[in-house]
Amino acid sequence: MSISFSELIFYAFGISVLFLTPGPVWIAIISRSITGGLNGAVPLAAGVAIGDIIWPTLAIAGSAALAASYADLLLYLKYFAVIIFLVLGINLISNQNSKISLQNLKLSKSSELAGFTAGLLVIIGNPKAALFYLGILPGFFNLGSLTITDCVVISLVSSLIPFLGNLVLAVMVEKSREILSSAAAMRKLNILSGCLLIFVGLFIFMEAI
């Protein structure tokens, strides 16, 4: 491994700062945690983790041709992410009176898949992550001298820190959610979560145009 331990620690600190900056991922994690608890947030966090591997990998591998090709693909993925979040949000508001069992927070397979897909797309379409990985990553490491081991370690750090942070955030939200057990409170939470999901979709859309 060619990168030093101090370089890796500095990079990990930078990733932590990126996570602590509120953005679309925070909103999405909170909204999923409110309505589905930790089980609802884990697929989303997993999708985000995969997305957090993609950005540094592209930055390390990057060539001008790849970057140009990916820019077009990214635009389509952003619009797809908008559709995903709008559908999830509208569906949640439409079913605002649905009861959620606090004893059984397991979501359906389709919801888990939707959460994973949404997490993947929201991080890929997050301009803050794009700017950080594609613009600032070369400032941490000499990308021209990285070995395969270096690339794997950097990608794992890029993914693991936000993943753990998102799980901690989900647990904190879930603990607060368990206090709100009344039907009226859950109805308000469903509406709030739906609005937050729609906001994420609109946020990505505004960044894409």
mmCIF file of C-alpha atoms in Angstrom:
data_model
loop_
_atom_site.group_PDB
_atom_site.id
_atom_site.type_symbol
_atom_site.label_atom_id
_atom_site.label_comp_id
_atom_site.label_asym_id
_atom_site.label_seq_id
_atom_site.Cartn_x
_atom_site.Cartn_y
_atom_site.Cartn_z
ATOM 1 C CA MET A 1 0.000 0.000 0.000
ATOM 2 C CA SER A 2 1.558 3.280 -1.120
ATOM 3 C CA ILE A 3 -0.624 5.717 0.834
ATOM 4 C CA SER A 4 0.429 6.608 4.356
ATOM 5 C CA PHE A 5 -1.642 6.131 7.481
ATOM 6 C CA SER A 6 -1.733 9.896 8.048
ATOM 7 C CA GLU A 7 -3.076 10.448 4.524
ATOM 8 C CA LEU A 8 -5.812 7.904 5.157
ATOM 9 C CA ILE A 9 -6.727 9.477 8.501
ATOM 10 C CA PHE A 10 -6.919 12.918 6.906
ATOM 11 C CA TYR A 11 -9.124 11.533 4.159
ATOM 12 C CA ALA A 12 -11.361 9.800 6.725
ATOM 13 C CA PHE A 13 -11.734 13.133 8.505
ATOM 14 C CA GLY A 14 -12.759 14.755 5.236
ATOM 15 C CA ILE A 15 -15.364 12.034 4.656
ATOM 16 C CA SER A 16 -16.699 12.572 8.178
ATOM 17 C CA VAL A 17 -17.090 16.293 7.535
ATOM 18 C CA LEU A 18 -18.926 15.508 4.306
ATOM 19 C CA PHE A 19 -21.318 13.240 6.210
ATOM 20 C CA LEU A 20 -21.929 15.821 8.948
ATOM 21 C CA THR A 21 -23.014 18.364 6.337
ATOM 22 C CA PRO A 22 -26.819 18.007 6.021
ATOM 23 C CA GLY A 23 -28.031 17.199 2.541
ATOM 24 C CA PRO A 24 -30.397 14.963 0.554
ATOM 25 C CA VAL A 25 -29.052 11.774 2.166
ATOM 26 C CA TRP A 26 -29.844 13.024 5.661
ATOM 27 C CA ILE A 27 -33.389 13.936 4.651
ATOM 28 C CA ALA A 28 -33.921 10.573 2.986
ATOM 29 C CA ILE A 29 -32.553 8.611 5.975
ATOM 30 C CA ILE A 30 -34.708 10.570 8.417
ATOM 31 C CA SER A 31 -37.874 10.132 6.352
ATOM 32 C CA ARG A 32 -37.331 6.377 5.926
ATOM 33 C CA SER A 33 -36.501 5.979 9.629
ATOM 34 C CA ILE A 34 -39.656 7.811 10.687
ATOM 35 C CA THR A 35 -41.944 5.503 8.730
ATOM 36 C CA GLY A 36 -39.984 2.237 8.703
ATOM 37 C CA GLY A 37 -37.651 2.422 11.662
ATOM 38 C CA LEU A 38 -34.120 1.061 11.428
ATOM 39 C CA ASN A 39 -35.233 -1.756 9.105
ATOM 40 C CA GLY A 40 -36.599 0.829 6.718
ATOM 41 C CA ALA A 41 -33.394 2.862 6.742
ATOM 42 C CA VAL A 42 -30.873 0.016 6.352
ATOM 43 C CA PRO A 43 -31.629 -0.660 2.631
ATOM 44 C CA LEU A 44 -31.374 3.062 1.938
ATOM 45 C CA ALA A 45 -28.081 3.286 3.841
ATOM 46 C CA ALA A 46 -26.793 0.255 1.911
ATOM 47 C CA GLY A 47 -27.653 1.938 -1.384
ATOM 48 C CA VAL A 48 -25.838 5.069 -0.240
ATOM 49 C CA ALA A 49 -22.810 2.944 0.710
ATOM 50 C CA ILE A 50 -22.639 1.446 -2.781
ATOM 51 C CA GLY A 51 -22.904 4.932 -4.264
ATOM 52 C CA ASP A 52 -20.080 6.067 -2.012
ATOM 53 C CA ILE A 53 -17.886 3.378 -3.556
ATOM 54 C CA ILE A 54 -18.704 4.451 -7.112
ATOM 55 C CA TRP A 55 -17.557 8.085 -6.825
ATOM 56 C CA PRO A 56 -13.997 7.521 -5.548
ATOM 57 C CA THR A 57 -13.563 4.578 -7.907
ATOM 58 C CA LEU A 58 -14.456 6.787 -10.865
ATOM 59 C CA ALA A 59 -12.220 9.569 -9.582
ATOM 60 C CA ILE A 60 -9.276 7.210 -9.240
ATOM 61 C CA ALA A 61 -9.844 5.471 -12.536
ATOM 62 C CA GLY A 62 -10.975 8.633 -14.326
ATOM 63 C CA SER A 63 -10.024 9.495 -17.792
ATOM 64 C CA ALA A 64 -11.392 12.375 -19.820
ATOM 65 C CA ALA A 65 -13.400 10.017 -22.011
ATOM 66 C CA LEU A 66 -14.943 8.197 -19.057
ATOM 67 C CA ALA A 67 -15.822 11.435 -17.321
ATOM 68 C CA ALA A 68 -17.535 12.761 -20.440
ATOM 69 C CA SER A 69 -19.540 9.562 -20.888
ATOM 70 C CA TYR A 70 -20.518 9.410 -17.232
ATOM 71 C CA ALA A 71 -21.742 12.998 -17.250
ATOM 72 C CA ASP A 72 -24.523 12.051 -19.669
ATOM 73 C CA LEU A 73 -25.392 8.935 -17.687
ATOM 74 C CA LEU A 74 -25.433 10.913 -14.452
ATOM 75 C CA LEU A 75 -28.035 13.302 -15.845
ATOM 76 C CA TYR A 76 -30.404 10.425 -16.633
ATOM 77 C CA LEU A 77 -29.787 8.868 -13.206
ATOM 78 C CA LYS A 78 -30.641 12.165 -11.542
ATOM 79 C CA TYR A 79 -33.984 12.319 -13.335
ATOM 80 C CA PHE A 80 -34.631 8.681 -12.428
ATOM 81 C CA ALA A 81 -33.892 9.531 -8.790
ATOM 82 C CA VAL A 82 -36.431 12.383 -9.000
ATOM 83 C CA ILE A 83 -39.108 9.930 -10.160
ATOM 84 C CA ILE A 84 -38.258 7.436 -7.397
ATOM 85 C CA PHE A 85 -38.526 9.998 -4.606
ATOM 86 C CA LEU A 86 -41.655 11.669 -5.957
ATOM 87 C CA VAL A 87 -43.428 8.312 -6.239
ATOM 88 C CA LEU A 88 -42.348 7.260 -2.730
ATOM 89 C CA GLY A 89 -43.420 10.598 -1.264
ATOM 90 C CA ILE A 90 -46.790 10.771 -3.029
ATOM 91 C CA ASN A 91 -47.531 7.157 -2.096
ATOM 92 C CA LEU A 92 -46.750 7.857 1.556
ATOM 93 C CA ILE A 93 -49.006 10.921 1.655
ATOM 94 C CA SER A 94 -51.790 9.022 -0.146
ATOM 95 C CA ASN A 95 -51.623 6.306 2.527
ATOM 96 C CA GLN A 96 -51.217 8.706 5.417
ATOM 97 C CA ASN A 97 -53.826 6.889 7.518
ATOM 98 C CA SER A 98 -52.074 3.531 7.250
ATOM 99 C CA LYS A 99 -51.134 2.172 10.649
ATOM 100 C CA ILE A 100 -47.535 1.261 11.346
ATOM 101 C CA SER A 101 -46.808 -1.384 13.943
ATOM 102 C CA LEU A 102 -43.953 -0.349 16.184
ATOM 103 C CA GLN A 103 -43.457 -3.998 17.099
ATOM 104 C CA ASN A 104 -43.011 -5.056 13.481
ATOM 105 C CA LEU A 105 -40.936 -2.670 11.445
ATOM 106 C CA LYS A 106 -40.116 -5.117 8.663
ATOM 107 C CA LEU A 107 -40.855 -3.618 5.271
ATOM 108 C CA SER A 108 -41.911 -5.484 2.154
ATOM 109 C CA LYS A 109 -39.306 -6.684 -0.322
ATOM 110 C CA SER A 110 -40.424 -4.094 -2.827
ATOM 111 C CA SER A 111 -40.001 -1.348 -0.258
ATOM 112 C CA GLU A 112 -36.535 -2.608 0.602
ATOM 113 C CA LEU A 113 -35.603 -2.617 -3.084
ATOM 114 C CA ALA A 114 -37.055 0.861 -3.522
ATOM 115 C CA GLY A 115 -35.097 2.065 -0.486
ATOM 116 C CA PHE A 116 -31.851 0.569 -1.772
ATOM 117 C CA THR A 117 -32.393 2.047 -5.246
ATOM 118 C CA ALA A 118 -33.267 5.440 -3.803
ATOM 119 C CA GLY A 119 -30.143 5.420 -1.625
ATOM 120 C CA LEU A 120 -27.943 4.529 -4.567
ATOM 121 C CA LEU A 121 -29.442 7.202 -6.793
ATOM 122 C CA VAL A 122 -29.534 9.973 -4.210
ATOM 123 C CA ILE A 123 -25.786 9.680 -3.539
ATOM 124 C CA ILE A 124 -24.926 9.354 -7.220
ATOM 125 C CA GLY A 125 -27.037 12.408 -7.959
ATOM 126 C CA ASN A 126 -25.766 14.343 -4.945
ATOM 127 C CA PRO A 127 -23.675 17.241 -6.345
ATOM 128 C CA LYS A 128 -21.884 17.630 -3.026
ATOM 129 C CA ALA A 129 -20.518 14.085 -3.289
ATOM 130 C CA ALA A 130 -19.674 14.552 -6.958
ATOM 131 C CA LEU A 131 -17.718 17.722 -6.192
ATOM 132 C CA PHE A 132 -15.918 16.095 -3.269
ATOM 133 C CA TYR A 133 -14.876 12.865 -4.932
ATOM 134 C CA LEU A 134 -14.240 14.096 -8.462
ATOM 135 C CA GLY A 135 -12.775 17.458 -7.490
ATOM 136 C CA ILE A 136 -11.107 17.142 -4.086
ATOM 137 C CA LEU A 137 -9.999 13.497 -3.901
ATOM 138 C CA PRO A 138 -6.827 14.207 -5.914
ATOM 139 C CA GLY A 139 -5.867 16.637 -3.159
ATOM 140 C CA PHE A 140 -5.666 13.800 -0.644
ATOM 141 C CA PHE A 141 -3.744 11.283 -2.706
ATOM 142 C CA ASN A 142 -1.477 11.032 -5.729
ATOM 143 C CA LEU A 143 -3.949 9.179 -7.916
ATOM 144 C CA GLY A 144 -1.279 8.293 -10.460
ATOM 145 C CA SER A 145 0.684 6.165 -7.994
ATOM 146 C CA LEU A 146 -2.141 4.328 -6.250
ATOM 147 C CA THR A 147 -2.081 0.540 -6.163
ATOM 148 C CA ILE A 148 -5.115 -1.733 -6.340
ATOM 149 C CA THR A 149 -4.913 -2.146 -2.564
ATOM 150 C CA ASP A 150 -4.919 1.640 -2.150
ATOM 151 C CA CYS A 151 -8.023 1.940 -4.314
ATOM 152 C CA VAL A 152 -9.843 -0.731 -2.314
ATOM 153 C CA VAL A 153 -8.959 0.888 1.023
ATOM 154 C CA ILE A 154 -9.991 4.367 -0.149
ATOM 155 C CA SER A 155 -13.288 3.062 -1.490
ATOM 156 C CA LEU A 156 -14.015 1.175 1.738
ATOM 157 C CA VAL A 157 -13.317 4.244 3.865
ATOM 158 C CA SER A 158 -15.488 6.325 1.539
ATOM 159 C CA SER A 159 -18.341 3.878 2.022
ATOM 160 C CA LEU A 160 -17.971 2.673 5.624
ATOM 161 C CA ILE A 161 -17.919 6.025 7.439
ATOM 162 C CA PRO A 162 -21.150 7.383 5.904
ATOM 163 C CA PHE A 163 -22.819 3.955 6.263
ATOM 164 C CA LEU A 164 -22.129 3.794 10.004
ATOM 165 C CA GLY A 165 -23.115 7.436 10.390
ATOM 166 C CA ASN A 166 -26.406 6.827 8.588
ATOM 167 C CA LEU A 167 -27.174 3.846 10.826
ATOM 168 C CA VAL A 168 -26.527 5.925 13.943
ATOM 169 C CA LEU A 169 -28.794 8.646 12.568
ATOM 170 C CA ALA A 170 -31.511 6.066 11.806
ATOM 171 C CA VAL A 171 -31.337 4.628 15.335
ATOM 172 C CA MET A 172 -31.653 8.106 16.854
ATOM 173 C CA VAL A 173 -34.703 8.852 14.714
ATOM 174 C CA GLU A 174 -36.266 5.454 15.471
ATOM 175 C CA LYS A 175 -35.955 5.962 19.223
ATOM 176 C CA SER A 176 -37.787 9.277 18.929
ATOM 177 C CA ARG A 177 -40.357 7.669 16.634
ATOM 178 C CA GLU A 178 -41.310 4.990 19.151
ATOM 179 C CA ILE A 179 -42.585 7.704 21.497
ATOM 180 C CA LEU A 180 -45.108 8.799 18.896
ATOM 181 C CA SER A 181 -47.535 5.873 18.970
ATOM 182 C CA SER A 182 -50.908 7.598 18.476
ATOM 183 C CA ALA A 183 -52.755 7.317 15.155
ATOM 184 C CA ALA A 184 -52.902 11.104 14.803
ATOM 185 C CA ALA A 185 -49.178 11.463 15.397
ATOM 186 C CA MET A 186 -48.358 8.713 12.905
ATOM 187 C CA ARG A 187 -50.605 10.348 10.308
ATOM 188 C CA LYS A 188 -48.674 13.598 10.701
ATOM 189 C CA LEU A 189 -45.380 11.714 10.500
ATOM 190 C CA ASN A 190 -46.498 9.992 7.287
ATOM 191 C CA ILE A 191 -47.373 13.337 5.737
ATOM 192 C CA LEU A 192 -44.083 14.858 6.921
ATOM 193 C CA SER A 193 -42.079 11.911 5.582
ATOM 194 C CA GLY A 194 -43.880 12.048 2.254
ATOM 195 C CA CYS A 195 -43.153 15.754 1.960
ATOM 196 C CA LEU A 196 -39.487 15.157 2.821
ATOM 197 C CA LEU A 197 -39.189 12.478 0.139
ATOM 198 C CA ILE A 198 -40.778 14.798 -2.407
ATOM 199 C CA PHE A 199 -38.371 17.537 -1.301
ATOM 200 C CA VAL A 200 -35.419 15.228 -1.964
ATOM 201 C CA GLY A 201 -36.738 14.547 -5.448
ATOM 202 C CA LEU A 202 -37.225 18.244 -6.163
ATOM 203 C CA PHE A 203 -33.787 19.040 -4.723
ATOM 204 C CA ILE A 204 -32.141 16.594 -7.109
ATOM 205 C CA PHE A 205 -34.233 17.934 -9.992
ATOM 206 C CA MET A 206 -33.199 21.538 -9.287
ATOM 207 C CA GLU A 207 -29.545 20.470 -9.198
ATOM 208 C CA ALA A 208 -29.937 18.624 -12.503
ATOM 209 C CA ILE A 209 -31.379 21.525 -14.534
#
